[in-house]
Coordinates of C-alpha atoms in Angstrom, one line a residue:
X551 CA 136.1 -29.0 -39.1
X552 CA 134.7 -25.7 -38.4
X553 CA 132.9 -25.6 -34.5
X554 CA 130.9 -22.5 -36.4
X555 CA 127.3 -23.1 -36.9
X556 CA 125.3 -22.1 -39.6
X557 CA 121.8 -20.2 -39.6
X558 CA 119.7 -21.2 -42.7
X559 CA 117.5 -18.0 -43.5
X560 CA 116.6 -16.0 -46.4
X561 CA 113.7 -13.6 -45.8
X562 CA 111.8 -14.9 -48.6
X563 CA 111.0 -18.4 -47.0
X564 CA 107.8 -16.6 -45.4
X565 CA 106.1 -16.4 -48.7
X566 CA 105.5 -19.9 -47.8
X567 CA 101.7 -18.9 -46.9
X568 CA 98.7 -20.8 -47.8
X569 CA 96.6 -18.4 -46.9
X570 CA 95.1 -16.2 -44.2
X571 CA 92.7 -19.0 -42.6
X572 CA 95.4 -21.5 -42.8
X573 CA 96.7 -22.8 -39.8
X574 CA 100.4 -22.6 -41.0
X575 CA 101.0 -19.1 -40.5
X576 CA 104.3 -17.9 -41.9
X577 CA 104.4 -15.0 -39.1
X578 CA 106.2 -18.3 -36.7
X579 CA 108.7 -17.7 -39.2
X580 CA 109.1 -14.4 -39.0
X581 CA 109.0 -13.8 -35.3
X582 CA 111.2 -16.5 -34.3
X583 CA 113.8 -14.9 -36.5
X584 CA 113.3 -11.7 -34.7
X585 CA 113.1 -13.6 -31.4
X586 CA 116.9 -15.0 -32.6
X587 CA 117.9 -11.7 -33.6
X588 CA 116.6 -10.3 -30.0
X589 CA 118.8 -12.6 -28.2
X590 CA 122.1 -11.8 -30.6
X591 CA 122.4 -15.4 -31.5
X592 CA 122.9 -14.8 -35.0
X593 CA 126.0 -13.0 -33.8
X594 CA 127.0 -16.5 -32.8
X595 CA 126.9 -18.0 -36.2
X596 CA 126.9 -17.3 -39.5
X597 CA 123.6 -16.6 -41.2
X598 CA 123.8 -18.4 -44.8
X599 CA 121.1 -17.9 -47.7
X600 CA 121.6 -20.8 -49.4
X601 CA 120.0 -21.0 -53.2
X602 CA 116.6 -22.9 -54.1
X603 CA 116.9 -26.7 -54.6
X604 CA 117.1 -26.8 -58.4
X605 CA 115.1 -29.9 -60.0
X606 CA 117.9 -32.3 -60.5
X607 CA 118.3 -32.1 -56.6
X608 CA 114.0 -31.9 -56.2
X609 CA 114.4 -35.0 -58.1
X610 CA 116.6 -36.8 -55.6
X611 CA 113.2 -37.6 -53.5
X612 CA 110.3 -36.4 -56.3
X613 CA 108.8 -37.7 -59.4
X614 CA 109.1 -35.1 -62.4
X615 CA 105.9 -35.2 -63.0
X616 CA 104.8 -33.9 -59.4
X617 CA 107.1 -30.9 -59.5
X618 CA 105.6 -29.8 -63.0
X619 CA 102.3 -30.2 -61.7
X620 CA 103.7 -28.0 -59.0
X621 CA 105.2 -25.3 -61.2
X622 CA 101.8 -25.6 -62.8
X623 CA 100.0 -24.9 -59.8
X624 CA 102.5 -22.5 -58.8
X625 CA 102.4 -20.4 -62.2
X626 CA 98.2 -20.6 -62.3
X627 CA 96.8 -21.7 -59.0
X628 CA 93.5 -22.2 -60.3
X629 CA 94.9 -24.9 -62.3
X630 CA 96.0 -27.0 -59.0
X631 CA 95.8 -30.7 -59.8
X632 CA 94.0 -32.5 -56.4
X633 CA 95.1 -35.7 -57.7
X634 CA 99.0 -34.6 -56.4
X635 CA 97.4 -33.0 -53.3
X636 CA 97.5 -29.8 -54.6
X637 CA 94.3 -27.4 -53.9
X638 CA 93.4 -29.4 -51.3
X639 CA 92.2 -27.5 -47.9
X640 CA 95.4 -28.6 -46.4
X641 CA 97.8 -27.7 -49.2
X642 CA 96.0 -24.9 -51.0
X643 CA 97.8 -23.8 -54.3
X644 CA 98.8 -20.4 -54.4
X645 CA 101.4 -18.4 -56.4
X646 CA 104.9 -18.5 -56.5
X647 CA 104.3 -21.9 -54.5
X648 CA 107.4 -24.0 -56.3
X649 CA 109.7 -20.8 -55.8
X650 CA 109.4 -20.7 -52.2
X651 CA 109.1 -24.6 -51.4
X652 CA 111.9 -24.9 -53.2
X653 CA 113.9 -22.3 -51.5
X654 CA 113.0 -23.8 -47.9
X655 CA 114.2 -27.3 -49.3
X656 CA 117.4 -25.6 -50.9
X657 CA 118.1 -24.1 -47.0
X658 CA 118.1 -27.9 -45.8
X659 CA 120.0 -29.1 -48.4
X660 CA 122.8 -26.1 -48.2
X661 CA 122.6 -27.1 -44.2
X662 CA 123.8 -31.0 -45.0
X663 CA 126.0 -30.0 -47.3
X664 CA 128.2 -27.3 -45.1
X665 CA 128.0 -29.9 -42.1
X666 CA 129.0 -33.1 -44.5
X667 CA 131.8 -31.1 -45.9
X668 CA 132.9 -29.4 -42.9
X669 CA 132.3 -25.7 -43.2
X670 CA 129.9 -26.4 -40.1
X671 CA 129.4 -28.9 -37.3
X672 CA 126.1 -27.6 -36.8
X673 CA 123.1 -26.2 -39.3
X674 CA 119.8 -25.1 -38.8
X675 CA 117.2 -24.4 -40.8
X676 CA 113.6 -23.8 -38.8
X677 CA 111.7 -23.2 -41.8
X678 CA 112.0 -26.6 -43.0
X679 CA 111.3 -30.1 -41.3
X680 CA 108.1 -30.3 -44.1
X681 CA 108.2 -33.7 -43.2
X682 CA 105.1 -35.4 -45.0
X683 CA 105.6 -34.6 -48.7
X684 CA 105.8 -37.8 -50.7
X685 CA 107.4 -38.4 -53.7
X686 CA 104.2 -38.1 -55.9
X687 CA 102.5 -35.9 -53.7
X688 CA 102.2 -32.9 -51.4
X689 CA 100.5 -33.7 -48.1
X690 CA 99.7 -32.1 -44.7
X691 CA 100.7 -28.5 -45.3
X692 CA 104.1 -30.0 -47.3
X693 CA 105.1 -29.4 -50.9
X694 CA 108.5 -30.5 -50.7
X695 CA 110.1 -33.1 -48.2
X696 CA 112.8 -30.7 -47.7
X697 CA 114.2 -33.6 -44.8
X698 CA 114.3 -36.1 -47.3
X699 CA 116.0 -34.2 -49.6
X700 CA 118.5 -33.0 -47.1
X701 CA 119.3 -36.8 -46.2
X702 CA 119.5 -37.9 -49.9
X703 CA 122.0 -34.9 -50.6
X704 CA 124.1 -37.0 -48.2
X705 CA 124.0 -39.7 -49.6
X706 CA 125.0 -38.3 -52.9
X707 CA 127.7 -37.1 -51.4
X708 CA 129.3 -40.1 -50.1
X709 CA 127.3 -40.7 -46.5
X710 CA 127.2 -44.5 -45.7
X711 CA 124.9 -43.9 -42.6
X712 CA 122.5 -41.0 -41.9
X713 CA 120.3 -40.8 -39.2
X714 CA 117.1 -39.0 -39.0
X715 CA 115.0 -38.4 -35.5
X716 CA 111.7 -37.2 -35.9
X717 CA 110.2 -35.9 -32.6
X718 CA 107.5 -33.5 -34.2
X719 CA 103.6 -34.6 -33.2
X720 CA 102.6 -36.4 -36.6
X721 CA 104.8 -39.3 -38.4
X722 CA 107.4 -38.3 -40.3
X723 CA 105.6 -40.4 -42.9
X724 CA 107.1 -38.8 -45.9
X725 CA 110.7 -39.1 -45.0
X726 CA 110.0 -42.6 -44.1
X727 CA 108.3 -43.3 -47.3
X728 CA 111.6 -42.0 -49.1
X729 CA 113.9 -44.4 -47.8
X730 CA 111.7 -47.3 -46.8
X731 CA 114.3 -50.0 -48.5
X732 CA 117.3 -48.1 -47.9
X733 CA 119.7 -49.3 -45.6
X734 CA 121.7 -46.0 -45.0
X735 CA 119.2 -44.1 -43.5
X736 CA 117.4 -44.5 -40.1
X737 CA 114.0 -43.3 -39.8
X738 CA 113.0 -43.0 -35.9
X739 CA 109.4 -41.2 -35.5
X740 CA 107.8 -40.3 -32.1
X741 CA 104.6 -39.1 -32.9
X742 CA 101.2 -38.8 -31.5
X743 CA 99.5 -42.0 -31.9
X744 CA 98.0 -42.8 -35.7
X745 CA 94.4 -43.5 -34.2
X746 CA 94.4 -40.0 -33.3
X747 CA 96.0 -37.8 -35.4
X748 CA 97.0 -37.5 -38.9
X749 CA 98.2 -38.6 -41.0
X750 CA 96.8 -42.5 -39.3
X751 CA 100.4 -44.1 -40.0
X752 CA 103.6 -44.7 -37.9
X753 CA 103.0 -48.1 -36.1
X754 CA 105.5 -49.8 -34.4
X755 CA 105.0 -52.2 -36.9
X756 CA 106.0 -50.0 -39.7
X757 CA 109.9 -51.0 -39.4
X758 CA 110.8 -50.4 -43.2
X759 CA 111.0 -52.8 -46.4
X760 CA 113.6 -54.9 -48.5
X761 CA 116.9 -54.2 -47.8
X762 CA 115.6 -51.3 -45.2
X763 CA 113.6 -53.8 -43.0
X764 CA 114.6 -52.2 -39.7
X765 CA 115.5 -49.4 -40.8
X766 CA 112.3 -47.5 -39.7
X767 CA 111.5 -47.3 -36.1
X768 CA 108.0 -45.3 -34.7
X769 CA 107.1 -44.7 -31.5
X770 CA 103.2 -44.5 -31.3
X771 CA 102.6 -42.6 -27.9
X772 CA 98.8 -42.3 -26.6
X773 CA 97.3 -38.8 -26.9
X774 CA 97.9 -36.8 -23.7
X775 CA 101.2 -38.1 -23.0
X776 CA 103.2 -35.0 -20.8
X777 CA 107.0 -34.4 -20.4
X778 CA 108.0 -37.2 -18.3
X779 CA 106.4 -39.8 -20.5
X780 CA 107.7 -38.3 -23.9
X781 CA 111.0 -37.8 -22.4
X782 CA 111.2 -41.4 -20.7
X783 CA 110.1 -42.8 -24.8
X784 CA 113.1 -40.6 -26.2
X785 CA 115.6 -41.8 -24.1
X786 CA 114.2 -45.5 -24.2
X787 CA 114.2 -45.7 -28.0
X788 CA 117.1 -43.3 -29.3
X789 CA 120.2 -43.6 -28.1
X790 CA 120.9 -47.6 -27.8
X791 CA 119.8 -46.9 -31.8
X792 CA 121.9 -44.6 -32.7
X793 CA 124.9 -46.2 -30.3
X794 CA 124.2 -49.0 -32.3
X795 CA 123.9 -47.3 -35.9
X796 CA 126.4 -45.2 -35.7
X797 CA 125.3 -42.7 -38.4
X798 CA 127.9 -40.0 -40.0
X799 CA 125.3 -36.9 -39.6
X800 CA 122.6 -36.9 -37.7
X801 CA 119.2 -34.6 -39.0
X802 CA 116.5 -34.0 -36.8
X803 CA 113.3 -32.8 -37.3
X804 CA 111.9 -30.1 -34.1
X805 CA 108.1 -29.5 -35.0
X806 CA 106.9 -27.4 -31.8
X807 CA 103.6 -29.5 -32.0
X808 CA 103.9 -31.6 -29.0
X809 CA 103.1 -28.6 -26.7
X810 CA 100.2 -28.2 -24.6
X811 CA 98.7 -25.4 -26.4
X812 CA 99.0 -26.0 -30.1
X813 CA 95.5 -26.3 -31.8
X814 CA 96.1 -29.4 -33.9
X815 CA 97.0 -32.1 -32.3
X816 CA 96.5 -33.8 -28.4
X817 CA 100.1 -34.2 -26.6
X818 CA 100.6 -32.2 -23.3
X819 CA 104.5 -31.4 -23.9
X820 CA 106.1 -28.2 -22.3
X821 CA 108.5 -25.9 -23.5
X822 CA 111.2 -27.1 -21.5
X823 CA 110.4 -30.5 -22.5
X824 CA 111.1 -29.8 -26.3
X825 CA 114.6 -27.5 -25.3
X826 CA 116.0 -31.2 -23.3
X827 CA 115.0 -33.6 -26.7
X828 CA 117.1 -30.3 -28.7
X829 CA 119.6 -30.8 -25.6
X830 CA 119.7 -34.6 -25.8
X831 CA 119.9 -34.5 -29.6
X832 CA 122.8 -31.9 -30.3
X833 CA 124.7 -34.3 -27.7
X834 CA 123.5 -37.6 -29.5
X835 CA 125.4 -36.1 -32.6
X836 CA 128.0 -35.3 -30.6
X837 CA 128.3 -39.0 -28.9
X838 CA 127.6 -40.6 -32.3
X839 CA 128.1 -38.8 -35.0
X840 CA 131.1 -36.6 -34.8
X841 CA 129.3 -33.8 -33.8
X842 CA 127.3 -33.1 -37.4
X843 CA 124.2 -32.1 -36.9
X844 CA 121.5 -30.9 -39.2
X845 CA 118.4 -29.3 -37.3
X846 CA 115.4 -28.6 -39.0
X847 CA 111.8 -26.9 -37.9
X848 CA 108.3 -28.7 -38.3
X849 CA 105.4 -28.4 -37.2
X850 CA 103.8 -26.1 -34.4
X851 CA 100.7 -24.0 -34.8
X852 CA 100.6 -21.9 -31.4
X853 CA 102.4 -19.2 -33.6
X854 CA 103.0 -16.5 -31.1
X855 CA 103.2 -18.5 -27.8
X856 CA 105.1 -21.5 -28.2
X857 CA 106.7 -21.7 -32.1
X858 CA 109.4 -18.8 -31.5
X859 CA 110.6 -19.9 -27.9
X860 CA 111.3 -23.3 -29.0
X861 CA 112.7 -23.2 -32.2
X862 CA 115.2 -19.8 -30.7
X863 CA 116.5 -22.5 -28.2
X864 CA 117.3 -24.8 -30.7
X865 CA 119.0 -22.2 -32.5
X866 CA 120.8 -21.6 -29.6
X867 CA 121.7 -24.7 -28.6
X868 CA 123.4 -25.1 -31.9
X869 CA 125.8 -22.2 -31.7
X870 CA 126.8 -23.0 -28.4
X871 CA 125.0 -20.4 -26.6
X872 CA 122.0 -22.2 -25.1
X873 CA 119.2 -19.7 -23.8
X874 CA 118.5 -20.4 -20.2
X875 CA 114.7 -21.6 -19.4
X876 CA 114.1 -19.0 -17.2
X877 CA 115.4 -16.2 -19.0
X878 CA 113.0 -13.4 -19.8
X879 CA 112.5 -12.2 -23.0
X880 CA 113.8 -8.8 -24.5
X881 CA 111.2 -6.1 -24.4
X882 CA 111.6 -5.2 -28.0
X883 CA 110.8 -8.7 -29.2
X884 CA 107.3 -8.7 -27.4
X885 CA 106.5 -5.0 -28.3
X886 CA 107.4 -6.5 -32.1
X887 CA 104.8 -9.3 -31.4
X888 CA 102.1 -6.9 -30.1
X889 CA 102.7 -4.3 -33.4
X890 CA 102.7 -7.6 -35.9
X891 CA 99.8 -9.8 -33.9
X892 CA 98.2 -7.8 -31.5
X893 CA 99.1 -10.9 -29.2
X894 CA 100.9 -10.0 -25.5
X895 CA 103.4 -12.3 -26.5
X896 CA 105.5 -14.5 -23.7
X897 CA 107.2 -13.2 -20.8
X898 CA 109.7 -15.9 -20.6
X899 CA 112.0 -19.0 -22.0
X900 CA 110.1 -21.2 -20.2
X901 CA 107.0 -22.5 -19.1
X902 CA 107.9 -23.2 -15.2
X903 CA 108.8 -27.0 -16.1
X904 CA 112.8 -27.0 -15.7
X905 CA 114.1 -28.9 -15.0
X906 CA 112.5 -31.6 -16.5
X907 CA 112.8 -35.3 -15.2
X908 CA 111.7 -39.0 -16.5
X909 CA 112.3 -42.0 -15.4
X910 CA 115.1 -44.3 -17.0
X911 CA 114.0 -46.9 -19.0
X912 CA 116.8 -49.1 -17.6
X913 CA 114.9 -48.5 -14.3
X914 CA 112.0 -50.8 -15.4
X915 CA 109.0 -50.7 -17.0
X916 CA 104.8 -51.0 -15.7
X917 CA 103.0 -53.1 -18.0
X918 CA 99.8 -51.1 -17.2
X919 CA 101.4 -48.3 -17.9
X920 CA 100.2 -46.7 -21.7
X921 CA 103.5 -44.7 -23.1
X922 CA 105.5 -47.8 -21.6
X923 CA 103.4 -50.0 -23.7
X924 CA 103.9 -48.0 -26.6
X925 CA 107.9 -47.9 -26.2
X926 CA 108.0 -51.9 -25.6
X927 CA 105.7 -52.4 -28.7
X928 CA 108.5 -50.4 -30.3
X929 CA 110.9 -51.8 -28.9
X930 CA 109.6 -55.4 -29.8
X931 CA 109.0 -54.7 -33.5
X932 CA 112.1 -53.1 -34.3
X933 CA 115.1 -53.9 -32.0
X934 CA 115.6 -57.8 -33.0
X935 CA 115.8 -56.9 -36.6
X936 CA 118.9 -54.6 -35.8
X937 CA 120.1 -57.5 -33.7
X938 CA 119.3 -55.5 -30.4
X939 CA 117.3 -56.6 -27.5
X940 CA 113.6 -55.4 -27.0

């Protein structure tokens, strides 16, 4: 196998744009791909284009008639049919819409298929990790579950086990939904608790259907949870499952959301936080899964401040030269930022929070305690039915 990783970009991907008043501005895109280039760590890997999912591979997670009425909405956005989601405030339609969602999904899916066949150990692809499309349906800013499709590739091409670890703020409810009574694929979630945040699903009692009944795992944490409590439900919850599942690839999903300052949603994660779950995953794959290791984007809505630092670690975690935390930032990136955004831009890697610390779950737990709650009630709904101990 190739130790080369692979950078998933084609330039187009930022016509992914919903708009000027939309939260999802594609300039996160677009600056953490200069924020990469700043740092030469495209140097360290090869940059790939991979080509749009086509519809037979679209159609590996969604119904036909959702992506007509996508190419529909796509070709004549006034024509956006709300009963798929589409024209909605959160999805707006807009043109060219099916071309571009299905180049970000075709990046994710040219990312598992280089690391299942060998021509990488490690992909990324930070414009994906659209994690709530649904089968019948675009939902919370997602047209195409570019994840699920990436995971169903695998499957098509021969995976028996494929894990997927979900640490951006909402549920990964869509990549759930698509493999809900499937055996070969492991959903784990940590998310920002249903009862306050969209999209109100990912209990710990959600643990999969059928033949997949424990084959879904979420972690429910309450809203203002910091580093050492996210860090402490991570390492409680993911490992012993993937010891125990021993997936072939693992595909994780990095949405920058958790941090302090994003405007959506109500954890109080750092920067530094986020680069040790990238950390912990890239050596879960390692441990468990033979090193392959598909790494996708997310969510993340403090464009400027937080989106390009954390998703430029990743990206340098996966080619094997990891950005220090306190490392300051090149000059030219920021004066970039300033001519794009009129935004200062950071100064540094970091937010003044490494090294990071939590407390070991094998350590104990307090009962009054409210993300310990949440990891047991995990623990308790979803361990026994993979034979495991809560």
């Amino acid at each position: 196998m190739s130790g080369r990783a692979q950078l998933m970009w084609d330039e187009a991907v930022t016509g992914y744009d919903f708009g000027r008043s939309h939260p999802m501005d594609p300039v996160r895109l677009e600056l953490t791909r200069k924020l990469v280039g700043a740092f030469g760590l495209d140097r360290a890997m090869e940059v790939v284009a991979a080509k749009p999912a086509g519809e037979s591979t679209l159609r590996l997670v969604h119904r036909e008639d959702y992506i007509d009425a996508v190419k529909a909405a796509s070709a004549d956005p006034d024509s956006a049919d709300g009963a798929y989601g589409l024209g909605t405030p959160d999805d707006p339609a807009f043109a060219g819409m099916h071309e571009v969602s299905a180049l970000i999904a075709g990046q994710s899916v040219g990312a598992a298929e280089a690391v299942w066949r060998g021509d990488a150990q490690h992909a990324v692809n930070f414009s994906g990790g659209l994690h709530h499309a649904m089968p019948g349906g675009a939902s919370g800013f997602c047209i195409y579950n570019d994840a699920a499709l990436a995971i169903a590739r695998l499957l098509e091409l021969g995976a028996e086990r494929v894990a997927y670890v979900d640490v951006d703020v909402h549920h990964g409810d869509g990549v759930q939904a698509a493999f809900w009574e499937d055996p070969r694929v492991l959903t784990i979630s940590l998310h920002e608790h249903p009862r306050t945040l969209f999209p109100q699903t990912g209990w710990p009692q959600e643990t999969g259907g059928g033949a997949g009944e424990g084959a879904a795992v979420n972690v429910a944490l309450p809203a203002g949870t910091g580093d050492a409590g996210w860090l402490r439900a991570f390492h409680a919850v993911v490992p012993e499952l993937l010891a125990d599942f021993r997936p072939q690839v693992l595909v994780s999903q990095h949405g920058a959301d958790t941090h302090f300052e994003d405007p959506l949603a109500h954890l109080a994660v750092s920067l530094d936080a986020q680069r040790a779950v990238q950390v912990a995953c890239h050596d879960l794959a390692h441990e468990y899964a033979g090193g392959k290791w598909v790494a996708l984007g997310g969510g993340g809505y403090a464009v400027v401040e937080v989106v390009p630092r954390s998703w430029t670690h990743l990206v340098g975690i996966a080619a094997g030269r990891p950005v220090e935390p306190e490392t300051m930032i090149p000059e030219e990136w920021r004066q970039a930022v300033f001519a794009r955004t009129r935004e200062p831009g950071p100064r540094r890697m970091t937010d003044g929070r490494w090294p990071v610390s939590w407390a070991s779950w094998d350590e104990g737990y307090d009962p009054a305690d409210r993300v310990d709650q949440a990891v047991l009630a995990t623990r308790r709904a979803a361990f026994p039915l993979r034979g495991l101990l809560p």
